[in-house]
């Protein structure tokens, strides 16, 4: 809704184009694809933006500054402050404000998981963070970070009202402060359901805290999470909290959550944001990452570009997760980088991860220079998957991991040599080779894949099985679509040692073929003209070897 191109943005683009002409190894294709990645004219510091308010602009409820003009917040979220308290220091906050041009910082105060409920001293870390944010001219989100259990009404979270009362007493009606009342309601451990009933439970928790803050005269912006790890702001739009300055969060990870151009797909986070905006609710992306939702693999920068183009184009504020040195793809700092950048208040580029370099540029609204491969001296390919089948050529697992319902979990799934390597099978008991007892084997799935394949009319599912030596392998499959979630396989399909053929690289390969007769769900989806799009794949894998790899998993006629 806010796609007007400012002269300032045009000048940045022109300067960036001149720079690109001088530097041959920078990949800027994405900037020419999306119009809302560069420039940050609406990104204003509290000293300019002042008190935040929600106003209707062109029919959309929009975050605005004290003068009623649109304002966008862009910045970082900490990781759990019980694990990474060291990032709360003045040098780090100064670096984010001055070098990164962040105008917001989110303080993720976990409540369970060793956080506030058992370690109340973490509240002082939050208070220190608020003070540093104010001193460095940033808005600050005070995040009551609940995850497991997934119901904010659970007893472990009973201190919420007291906590928010204390913070609002220390900082009465302070223009810098934003209250995030519940991070990610979800179904874990007796949590909330992914529907209107689940949202009603969240609303019943949040409403008294909103009233408490308002009764004390605090007009601060409030953000409320929603079911399915804050991917359902549409539910809040249908049954909003009665408060004029409350908005709703969305959380996404670019390797997990695909983009959408419609507002009708309730299984898609972006579609749910579109729905919320179109039905009178304001949305804030208080947490997003460049990796999978697990924090692993990636970064998926092409998909991140698509998401940020959407957010920026609709003046939706965002915080990237996380400004930490955790050894994961989503972290902005390398694992050996100090959380305190030092007296120069600056993290050098080589102290940042690829994700950190990317997000810093996007906060600033600047071009992003794709990292150069030190061997080829060419830009490294962005991690993305668009081949129409699982080929693993992007260096990732393309969404595959151990399914939460798997009877065996101590299995390692990774990308090795551009194939899906599955380790520890035999030693951990995933070795049943019978046709019917595939249920005893590990269950892997691509349900954080974020892609789709239309298989209408297809009759075969094939995949390459690769091993260091000829082995025996058993695999059963359940493709899934948006409406066809489950259908028990008829049987597992096996390849035996004599099916493997030696390859030039020293490995052995066999092709395993599953038909529609072997997988009723496959048949159902492939013959349903109204819903023939596969969005997930479940595989039951067993072998008498510890290590096998799968590659080129594809549907054919």
Coordinates of C-alpha atoms in Angstrom, one line a residue:
X1 CA 0.0 0.0 0.0
X2 CA 3.0 2.2 0.4
X3 CA 4.8 1.7 -2.9
X4 CA 5.4 5.3 -3.8
X5 CA 9.0 5.7 -5.1
X6 CA 10.7 8.6 -3.4
X7 CA 13.4 10.7 -5.0
X8 CA 15.7 9.6 -2.2
X9 CA 15.1 5.9 -3.1
X10 CA 15.8 6.6 -6.8
X11 CA 19.0 8.3 -5.9
X12 CA 20.1 5.3 -3.9
X13 CA 19.2 3.0 -6.7
X14 CA 21.1 5.1 -9.2
X15 CA 24.2 5.2 -6.9
X16 CA 23.9 1.4 -6.4
X17 CA 23.7 0.8 -10.1
X18 CA 26.9 2.8 -10.6
X19 CA 28.6 0.8 -7.8
X20 CA 27.5 -2.4 -9.4
X21 CA 29.1 -1.4 -12.7
X22 CA 32.4 -1.0 -10.9
X23 CA 32.2 -4.2 -8.9
X24 CA 31.8 -7.3 -11.2
X25 CA 31.3 -10.0 -8.5
X26 CA 28.2 -8.6 -6.9
X27 CA 24.8 -10.2 -7.7
X28 CA 21.9 -7.8 -7.5
X29 CA 19.3 -9.6 -9.6
X30 CA 16.8 -9.7 -6.7
X31 CA 16.9 -5.9 -6.4
X32 CA 15.8 -5.5 -10.0
X33 CA 13.0 -8.0 -9.4
X34 CA 11.5 -6.4 -6.3
X35 CA 10.8 -2.7 -5.9
X36 CA 10.6 -2.5 -2.1
X37 CA 14.0 -3.8 -1.0
X38 CA 16.1 -0.6 -1.2
X39 CA 15.3 2.6 0.6
X40 CA 13.9 3.1 4.1
X41 CA 12.2 6.5 4.1
X42 CA 9.6 5.4 6.6
X43 CA 12.2 4.0 9.0
X44 CA 12.3 6.7 11.7
X45 CA 13.9 6.8 15.1
X46 CA 11.9 7.5 18.2
X47 CA 13.4 11.0 18.4
X48 CA 11.6 11.7 15.1
X49 CA 8.7 9.2 15.1
X50 CA 7.7 9.7 18.7
X51 CA 4.6 8.0 20.0
X52 CA 3.4 5.1 17.8
X53 CA -0.3 4.8 16.8
X54 CA -2.4 2.7 14.5
X55 CA -4.4 4.7 11.9
X56 CA -6.4 3.7 8.8
X57 CA -4.5 4.6 5.6
X58 CA -6.2 3.7 2.3
X59 CA -8.4 1.3 4.2
X60 CA -5.5 -0.5 5.9
X61 CA -4.7 -0.2 9.6
X62 CA -1.2 1.1 9.5
X63 CA 1.5 1.9 12.0
X64 CA 2.1 5.6 12.1
X65 CA 4.2 8.1 14.0
X66 CA 3.2 10.9 16.3
X67 CA 2.2 13.1 13.3
X68 CA 0.0 10.4 11.7
X69 CA 2.5 9.5 9.0
X70 CA 3.4 5.9 8.2
X71 CA 6.4 4.6 10.1
X72 CA 8.2 1.2 9.6
X73 CA 10.3 -0.4 12.3
X74 CA 13.2 -2.5 11.1
X75 CA 15.7 -4.2 13.4
X76 CA 16.8 -7.3 15.2
X77 CA 15.5 -9.6 17.9
X78 CA 17.8 -11.1 20.5
X79 CA 17.9 -14.8 21.1
X80 CA 16.9 -16.1 24.6
X81 CA 18.3 -13.6 27.1
X82 CA 18.9 -16.5 29.6
X83 CA 21.4 -18.0 27.1
X84 CA 22.8 -14.8 25.4
X85 CA 22.6 -12.0 28.0
X86 CA 26.0 -10.7 26.8
X87 CA 24.4 -9.0 23.8
X88 CA 22.7 -6.5 26.1
X89 CA 25.5 -4.0 26.2
X90 CA 25.7 -0.4 25.0
X91 CA 28.3 -1.0 22.3
X92 CA 26.0 -3.6 20.7
X93 CA 23.0 -1.4 20.8
X94 CA 24.9 1.5 19.4
X95 CA 26.2 -0.7 16.6
X96 CA 22.6 -1.7 15.7
X97 CA 21.3 1.9 15.9
X98 CA 24.1 3.7 14.2
X99 CA 25.8 1.3 11.8
X100 CA 22.8 -1.0 11.0
X101 CA 20.3 1.9 11.1
X102 CA 17.9 -0.2 13.2
X103 CA 15.2 1.7 14.9
X104 CA 13.9 -1.2 16.9
X105 CA 15.3 -4.0 19.1
X106 CA 13.3 -6.9 20.4
X107 CA 14.2 -8.3 23.8
X108 CA 13.3 -12.0 23.8
X109 CA 12.7 -12.9 27.4
X110 CA 12.0 -16.6 27.4
X111 CA 9.7 -17.6 30.3
X112 CA 10.1 -21.4 30.3
X113 CA 13.2 -23.1 28.9
X114 CA 15.3 -21.9 31.9
X115 CA 14.0 -18.3 31.5
X116 CA 12.1 -15.9 33.7
X117 CA 9.9 -18.5 35.5
X118 CA 12.9 -20.2 37.1
X119 CA 15.4 -17.4 36.7
X120 CA 13.6 -14.1 37.5
X121 CA 16.9 -12.2 37.4
X122 CA 16.6 -12.2 33.6
X123 CA 14.1 -9.3 34.1
X124 CA 17.0 -7.1 35.0
X125 CA 18.6 -8.0 31.7
X126 CA 15.4 -6.8 30.0
X127 CA 15.5 -3.6 32.0
X128 CA 19.1 -3.0 31.0
X129 CA 18.1 -3.6 27.4
X130 CA 15.3 -1.1 27.6
X131 CA 17.7 1.5 29.0
X132 CA 20.3 0.9 26.2
X133 CA 17.6 1.0 23.6
X134 CA 16.3 4.4 24.9
X135 CA 19.9 5.7 25.1
X136 CA 20.5 4.7 21.5
X137 CA 17.3 6.1 20.1
X138 CA 15.5 2.8 19.3
X139 CA 12.1 1.5 19.9
X140 CA 12.2 -1.6 22.1
X141 CA 9.9 -4.6 22.1
X142 CA 9.5 -6.3 25.5
X143 CA 8.8 -9.9 24.5
X144 CA 7.1 -12.3 26.9
X145 CA 8.6 -15.2 25.0
X146 CA 6.4 -18.3 25.5
X147 CA 6.8 -21.4 23.4
X148 CA 6.4 -24.7 25.3
X149 CA 3.9 -25.2 26.7
X150 CA 2.0 -23.5 23.8
X151 CA -0.9 -22.1 25.8
X152 CA -0.2 -18.7 27.3
X153 CA -2.7 -19.5 30.1
X154 CA -0.5 -22.3 31.3
X155 CA 0.6 -22.1 34.9
X156 CA 4.3 -21.5 34.1
X157 CA 3.2 -18.2 32.5
X158 CA 1.2 -17.0 35.5
X159 CA 3.5 -14.1 36.2
X160 CA 2.7 -12.3 33.0
X161 CA 0.4 -9.6 34.5
X162 CA 2.8 -8.9 37.3
X163 CA 5.7 -8.6 34.9
X164 CA 4.0 -6.2 32.6
X165 CA 2.7 -4.2 35.5
X166 CA 6.3 -3.9 36.8
X167 CA 7.7 -2.8 33.5
X168 CA 5.0 -0.3 32.8
X169 CA 5.5 1.2 36.3
X170 CA 9.2 1.7 35.7
X171 CA 8.5 3.2 32.2
X172 CA 5.1 4.8 32.4
X173 CA 3.7 5.5 28.9
X174 CA 7.2 5.6 27.5
X175 CA 7.1 6.3 23.7
X176 CA 10.0 3.8 23.1
X177 CA 8.4 0.7 24.6
X178 CA 6.3 -1.8 22.7
X179 CA 4.7 -4.7 24.6
X180 CA 4.6 -8.2 23.0
X181 CA 2.3 -10.2 25.2
X182 CA 2.9 -13.8 24.0
X183 CA 5.5 -14.9 21.5
X184 CA 4.2 -18.0 19.8
X185 CA 1.0 -19.7 21.0
X186 CA 1.0 -23.3 19.6
X187 CA -0.2 -26.8 20.1
X188 CA 2.7 -28.1 22.1
X189 CA 2.2 -29.8 25.5
X190 CA -1.5 -29.1 25.9
X191 CA -1.3 -25.8 24.0
X192 CA -3.8 -24.0 21.8
X193 CA -5.4 -25.4 18.7
X194 CA -4.8 -23.9 15.2
X195 CA -8.3 -22.5 14.9
X196 CA -10.8 -19.9 16.2
X197 CA -11.0 -21.8 19.5
X198 CA -7.2 -21.6 20.0
X199 CA -7.3 -17.9 19.2
X200 CA -10.1 -17.4 21.8
X201 CA -7.8 -18.9 24.4
X202 CA -5.0 -16.5 23.5
X203 CA -7.4 -13.6 23.5
X204 CA -8.7 -14.5 27.0
X205 CA -5.1 -14.4 28.2
X206 CA -4.1 -11.1 26.5
X207 CA -7.2 -9.0 27.1
X208 CA -6.7 -8.5 30.9
X209 CA -3.1 -7.5 30.3
X210 CA -4.2 -5.0 27.7
X211 CA -6.7 -3.6 30.1
X212 CA -4.2 -3.5 32.9
X213 CA -1.8 -1.4 30.8
X214 CA -4.6 0.9 29.6
X215 CA -6.0 1.4 33.0
X216 CA -2.6 2.6 34.2
X217 CA -2.5 5.2 31.4
X218 CA -0.1 3.4 29.1
X219 CA -1.0 4.1 25.5
X220 CA 2.0 2.1 24.2
X221 CA 1.7 -0.1 21.1
X222 CA 0.8 -3.7 22.1
X223 CA 1.5 -6.8 19.9
X224 CA -0.3 -10.1 20.5
X225 CA 0.8 -13.5 19.2
X226 CA -1.6 -16.0 17.7
X227 CA -2.0 -19.8 17.1
X228 CA 0.4 -22.0 15.1
X229 CA 3.5 -20.2 16.2
X230 CA 2.1 -16.8 15.3
X231 CA 1.2 -17.6 11.7
X232 CA -2.5 -17.0 12.1
X233 CA -3.2 -13.3 12.4
X234 CA -6.3 -14.0 10.3
X235 CA -7.9 -15.5 13.3
X236 CA -7.3 -12.4 15.3
X237 CA -8.7 -10.3 12.5
X238 CA -12.0 -12.2 12.7
X239 CA -12.2 -11.8 16.5
X240 CA -10.0 -8.8 17.5
X241 CA -9.1 -7.5 20.9
X242 CA -11.1 -4.4 21.7
X243 CA -8.2 -1.9 21.7
X244 CA -7.3 0.7 19.2
X245 CA -3.5 0.3 19.6
X246 CA -3.1 -3.5 19.5
X247 CA -1.7 -5.3 16.6
X248 CA -0.9 -9.0 15.8
X249 CA 2.3 -10.7 15.1
X250 CA 3.4 -12.9 12.2
X251 CA 6.5 -15.2 12.4
X252 CA 8.1 -16.7 9.4
X253 CA 11.3 -18.3 8.2
X254 CA 12.1 -17.8 4.5
X255 CA 13.2 -21.4 4.0
X256 CA 10.0 -22.7 5.5
X257 CA 7.2 -20.3 4.7
X258 CA 6.4 -19.7 1.0
X259 CA 5.1 -16.5 -0.4
X260 CA 1.4 -16.1 -1.5
X261 CA -0.4 -13.7 -3.7
X262 CA -3.9 -14.5 -2.3
X263 CA -5.5 -14.0 1.1
X264 CA -7.5 -17.3 1.0
X265 CA -4.9 -20.0 1.9
X266 CA -5.2 -20.6 5.6
X267 CA -2.1 -22.9 5.5
X268 CA 0.1 -20.0 4.3
X269 CA 1.5 -17.4 6.7
X270 CA 1.7 -14.6 4.1
X271 CA -1.8 -15.4 2.9
X272 CA -2.9 -15.0 6.5
X273 CA -1.2 -11.6 6.8
X274 CA -3.0 -10.5 3.6
X275 CA -6.3 -11.6 5.1
X276 CA -5.6 -9.8 8.3
X277 CA -4.8 -6.6 6.6
X278 CA -7.8 -6.8 4.3
X279 CA -10.1 -7.4 7.4
X280 CA -9.0 -4.5 9.5
X281 CA -6.1 -5.9 11.6
X282 CA -2.6 -4.5 11.8
X283 CA 0.4 -6.9 11.6
X284 CA 4.0 -6.8 12.9
X285 CA 6.6 -9.4 11.9
X286 CA 8.2 -9.6 15.3
X287 CA 10.3 -12.6 14.4
X288 CA 11.6 -13.9 11.0
X289 CA 14.7 -15.7 9.9
X290 CA 16.6 -16.5 6.7
X291 CA 16.9 -20.2 7.5
X292 CA 14.4 -23.0 8.0
X293 CA 12.2 -22.6 11.1
X294 CA 14.6 -24.9 12.9
X295 CA 17.4 -22.2 12.5
X296 CA 19.3 -24.7 10.3
X297 CA 20.3 -24.7 6.7
X298 CA 20.2 -21.8 4.4
X299 CA 20.2 -18.9 4.3
X300 CA 17.3 -18.7 1.8
X301 CA 18.0 -15.2 0.6
X302 CA 15.9 -15.2 -2.6
X303 CA 12.8 -16.2 -0.5
X304 CA 13.8 -13.6 2.1
X305 CA 13.8 -10.9 -0.7
X306 CA 10.3 -11.9 -1.6
X307 CA 9.1 -11.7 1.9
X308 CA 10.8 -8.4 2.6
X309 CA 9.4 -6.9 -0.6
X310 CA 6.0 -7.8 0.6
X311 CA 6.5 -6.4 4.2
X312 CA 8.2 -3.2 3.0
X313 CA 5.6 -2.7 0.3
X314 CA 2.8 -2.9 2.9
X315 CA 4.6 -0.9 5.6
X316 CA 4.8 -3.9 7.9
X317 CA 7.5 -3.6 10.5
X318 CA 9.9 -6.5 11.2
X319 CA 12.6 -7.9 13.5
X320 CA 15.1 -10.5 12.3
X321 CA 15.9 -13.4 14.5
X322 CA 18.6 -13.2 15.9
X323 CA 21.4 -10.9 16.9
X324 CA 23.4 -13.7 18.5
X325 CA 26.5 -15.8 17.9
X326 CA 24.7 -19.1 18.2
X327 CA 26.1 -21.7 15.8
X328 CA 23.1 -21.7 13.4
X329 CA 22.3 -20.3 10.0
X330 CA 19.7 -17.8 11.4
X331 CA 22.2 -16.1 13.7
X332 CA 23.6 -12.7 12.5
X333 CA 27.0 -13.1 14.2
X334 CA 29.7 -15.8 13.6
X335 CA 30.0 -18.2 16.5
X336 CA 33.4 -16.8 17.4
X337 CA 32.3 -13.2 17.3
X338 CA 32.0 -11.3 20.6
X339 CA 28.5 -10.1 21.5
X340 CA 30.2 -6.8 22.5
X341 CA 31.6 -5.2 19.3
X342 CA 34.0 -3.1 21.4
X343 CA 34.6 0.6 21.8
X344 CA 34.3 1.3 18.0
X345 CA 30.7 0.1 18.2
X346 CA 31.0 -1.8 15.0
X347 CA 30.9 -5.4 13.9
X348 CA 33.2 -5.9 10.9
X349 CA 31.8 -7.8 7.9
X350 CA 33.9 -10.9 8.6
X351 CA 32.3 -11.0 12.1
X352 CA 28.9 -11.4 10.6
X353 CA 27.3 -14.5 9.1
X354 CA 25.9 -14.4 5.5
X355 CA 22.5 -13.9 7.2
X356 CA 23.9 -11.0 9.3
X357 CA 25.4 -9.2 6.3
X358 CA 22.2 -9.7 4.3
X359 CA 19.9 -8.4 7.1
X360 CA 22.1 -5.4 7.9
X361 CA 21.8 -4.3 4.3
X362 CA 18.1 -4.8 4.2
X363 CA 17.6 -2.8 7.4
X364 CA 19.5 0.0 5.9
X365 CA 17.5 -0.4 2.7
X366 CA 20.8 -0.9 0.7
X367 CA 21.8 -3.2 -2.0
X368 CA 23.1 -6.6 -0.8
X369 CA 26.4 -7.9 -2.2
X370 CA 26.1 -11.7 -2.6
X371 CA 29.1 -13.4 -1.0
X372 CA 31.9 -14.4 -3.4
X373 CA 33.1 -18.0 -3.4
X374 CA 36.8 -17.8 -2.5
X375 CA 37.6 -20.7 -4.9
X376 CA 35.7 -19.6 -8.0
X377 CA 35.7 -15.9 -7.3
X378 CA 32.1 -15.9 -8.4
X379 CA 29.0 -15.0 -6.4
X380 CA 27.7 -18.0 -4.5
X381 CA 24.3 -19.2 -5.6
X382 CA 21.5 -18.3 -3.2
X383 CA 20.0 -21.3 -1.4
X384 CA 16.7 -21.8 -3.1
X385 CA 14.6 -24.6 -4.5
X386 CA 12.6 -24.3 -7.6
X387 CA 13.3 -27.4 -9.7
X388 CA 9.9 -28.9 -9.3
X389 CA 11.3 -32.0 -7.5
X390 CA 13.7 -32.8 -4.6
X391 CA 17.1 -32.6 -6.2
X392 CA 19.1 -31.2 -3.2
X393 CA 21.3 -29.2 -5.6
X394 CA 21.0 -26.1 -3.5
X395 CA 23.1 -27.6 -0.7
X396 CA 20.1 -27.9 1.7
X397 CA 17.8 -30.7 2.8
X398 CA 15.0 -28.9 1.0
X399 CA 12.8 -29.2 4.0
X400 CA 13.4 -32.8 5.0
X401 CA 14.0 -33.7 8.6
X402 CA 13.0 -36.3 11.2
X403 CA 9.2 -36.1 11.6
X404 CA 8.0 -35.2 15.1
X405 CA 5.9 -38.4 15.2
X406 CA 8.7 -40.6 14.2
X407 CA 9.2 -43.7 16.5
X408 CA 13.0 -43.2 16.0
X409 CA 14.5 -39.8 16.4
X410 CA 18.2 -40.3 16.8
X411 CA 18.7 -40.1 13.0
X412 CA 20.8 -37.5 11.3
X413 CA 19.5 -35.9 8.1
X414 CA 21.7 -33.5 6.1
X415 CA 22.8 -32.5 2.7
X416 CA 26.0 -34.2 1.6
X417 CA 27.3 -34.0 -2.0
X418 CA 24.0 -32.5 -3.1
X419 CA 22.0 -35.5 -1.9
X420 CA 19.9 -36.2 1.2
X421 CA 22.2 -38.2 3.5
X422 CA 20.4 -40.2 6.3
X423 CA 22.7 -41.6 9.0
X424 CA 22.5 -43.9 12.0
X425 CA 19.7 -46.0 10.4
X426 CA 20.8 -49.6 11.3
X427 CA 22.5 -48.7 14.6
X428 CA 19.4 -46.9 15.9
X429 CA 17.0 -49.6 14.9
X430 CA 15.6 -48.2 11.7
X431 CA 16.3 -51.5 9.9
X432 CA 13.0 -53.3 9.3
X433 CA 13.1 -54.5 5.7
X434 CA 9.7 -56.2 5.7
X435 CA 7.0 -55.0 3.3
X436 CA 4.4 -54.3 5.9
X437 CA 6.2 -53.2 9.1
X438 CA 7.6 -49.9 7.8
X439 CA 6.0 -48.3 10.8
X440 CA 9.0 -49.4 12.9
X441 CA 11.4 -47.3 10.8
X442 CA 12.3 -43.6 11.0
X443 CA 9.8 -41.3 9.5
X444 CA 11.2 -38.3 7.7
X445 CA 9.2 -35.5 6.1
X446 CA 9.5 -32.4 4.1
X447 CA 6.8 -30.5 5.8
X448 CA 9.0 -27.4 6.2
X449 CA 9.8 -27.5 2.5
X450 CA 7.8 -24.4 1.5
X451 CA 7.2 -25.6 -2.1
X452 CA 4.6 -27.5 -4.1
X453 CA 4.4 -29.9 -7.0
X454 CA 1.4 -30.6 -9.2
X455 CA 1.2 -34.3 -9.8
X456 CA -2.1 -34.6 -11.6
X457 CA -2.0 -37.7 -13.8
X458 CA 1.3 -39.0 -12.4
X459 CA 1.6 -42.7 -11.6
X460 CA 5.2 -43.2 -10.3
X461 CA 7.3 -41.7 -7.6
X462 CA 11.0 -42.5 -8.2
X463 CA 14.1 -41.8 -6.2
X464 CA 17.8 -42.6 -6.4
X465 CA 19.2 -44.6 -3.4
X466 CA 22.9 -44.1 -3.0
X467 CA 25.3 -45.9 -0.6
X468 CA 29.0 -46.5 -0.1
X469 CA 28.4 -50.3 -0.8
X470 CA 25.4 -52.3 -2.0
X471 CA 22.8 -52.4 0.8
X472 CA 19.2 -53.3 1.4
X473 CA 16.7 -50.4 1.7
X474 CA 13.0 -50.3 2.5
X475 CA 10.9 -47.1 1.8
X476 CA 7.2 -46.3 2.1
X477 CA 5.7 -43.0 1.1
X478 CA 2.8 -40.7 1.9
X479 CA 2.6 -37.6 -0.3
X480 CA 0.3 -34.9 1.2
X481 CA -1.7 -32.0 -0.1
X482 CA -3.7 -29.3 1.5
X483 CA -6.8 -31.4 1.7
X484 CA -5.4 -35.0 1.5
X485 CA -3.4 -35.2 4.7
X486 CA -3.0 -38.9 5.3
X487 CA -3.5 -42.3 3.8
X488 CA -1.7 -45.3 5.1
X489 CA 0.8 -46.8 2.6
X490 CA -0.1 -50.2 1.2
X491 CA 3.4 -51.4 1.5
X492 CA 7.1 -50.5 1.6
X493 CA 9.1 -50.9 -1.6
X494 CA 12.5 -52.5 -1.3
X495 CA 15.8 -52.4 -3.3
X496 CA 18.3 -55.1 -2.6
X497 CA 22.1 -55.4 -2.8
X498 CA 21.8 -56.8 -6.3
X499 CA 19.9 -53.8 -7.6
X500 CA 22.8 -51.4 -6.9
X501 CA 25.2 -50.4 -9.7
X502 CA 28.7 -49.0 -9.2
X503 CA 29.2 -45.3 -10.1
X504 CA 32.3 -43.5 -11.3
X505 CA 32.7 -41.7 -8.0
X506 CA 33.0 -45.0 -6.1
X507 CA 29.4 -45.1 -4.7
X508 CA 26.6 -47.5 -5.6
X509 CA 23.2 -46.4 -6.8
X510 CA 19.8 -48.1 -7.3
X511 CA 16.4 -46.6 -8.4
X512 CA 13.4 -47.2 -6.2
X513 CA 10.0 -46.8 -7.7
X514 CA 6.7 -46.4 -5.8
X515 CA 3.4 -46.6 -7.7
X516 CA 0.0 -45.2 -6.9
X517 CA -1.0 -48.8 -5.8
X518 CA 1.7 -48.7 -3.2
X519 CA 0.6 -45.3 -1.7
X520 CA -3.2 -44.7 -1.7
X521 CA -2.6 -41.0 -0.8
X522 CA -0.4 -40.7 -3.9
X523 CA -3.3 -42.1 -6.0
X524 CA -5.9 -39.8 -4.4
X525 CA -3.9 -36.6 -5.0
X526 CA -2.8 -37.6 -8.5
X527 CA -6.4 -38.1 -9.6
X528 CA -8.0 -35.1 -7.9
X529 CA -8.2 -32.3 -10.4
X530 CA -9.3 -29.8 -7.7
X531 CA -6.3 -30.6 -5.4
X532 CA -3.4 -32.3 -7.1
X533 CA -0.6 -30.3 -5.5
X534 CA 1.8 -32.0 -3.2
X535 CA 2.9 -29.8 -0.3
X536 CA 4.7 -32.4 1.8
X537 CA 6.3 -35.8 1.6
X538 CA 6.5 -38.4 4.4
X539 CA 9.0 -41.3 3.9
X540 CA 9.5 -44.3 6.1
X541 CA 13.1 -45.4 5.7
X542 CA 14.8 -48.6 6.8
X543 CA 18.1 -50.1 5.9
X544 CA 20.7 -52.7 7.1
X545 CA 23.3 -50.0 6.6
X546 CA 23.9 -46.9 8.8
X547 CA 24.3 -44.5 5.9
X548 CA 22.4 -44.0 2.7
X549 CA 21.5 -41.0 0.6
X550 CA 18.4 -40.2 -1.4
X551 CA 18.4 -38.0 -4.5
X552 CA 16.1 -36.9 -7.4
X553 CA 12.8 -37.7 -5.6
X554 CA 10.3 -37.0 -8.4
X555 CA 6.9 -37.8 -9.7
X556 CA 6.4 -39.0 -13.3
X557 CA 3.8 -40.4 -15.5

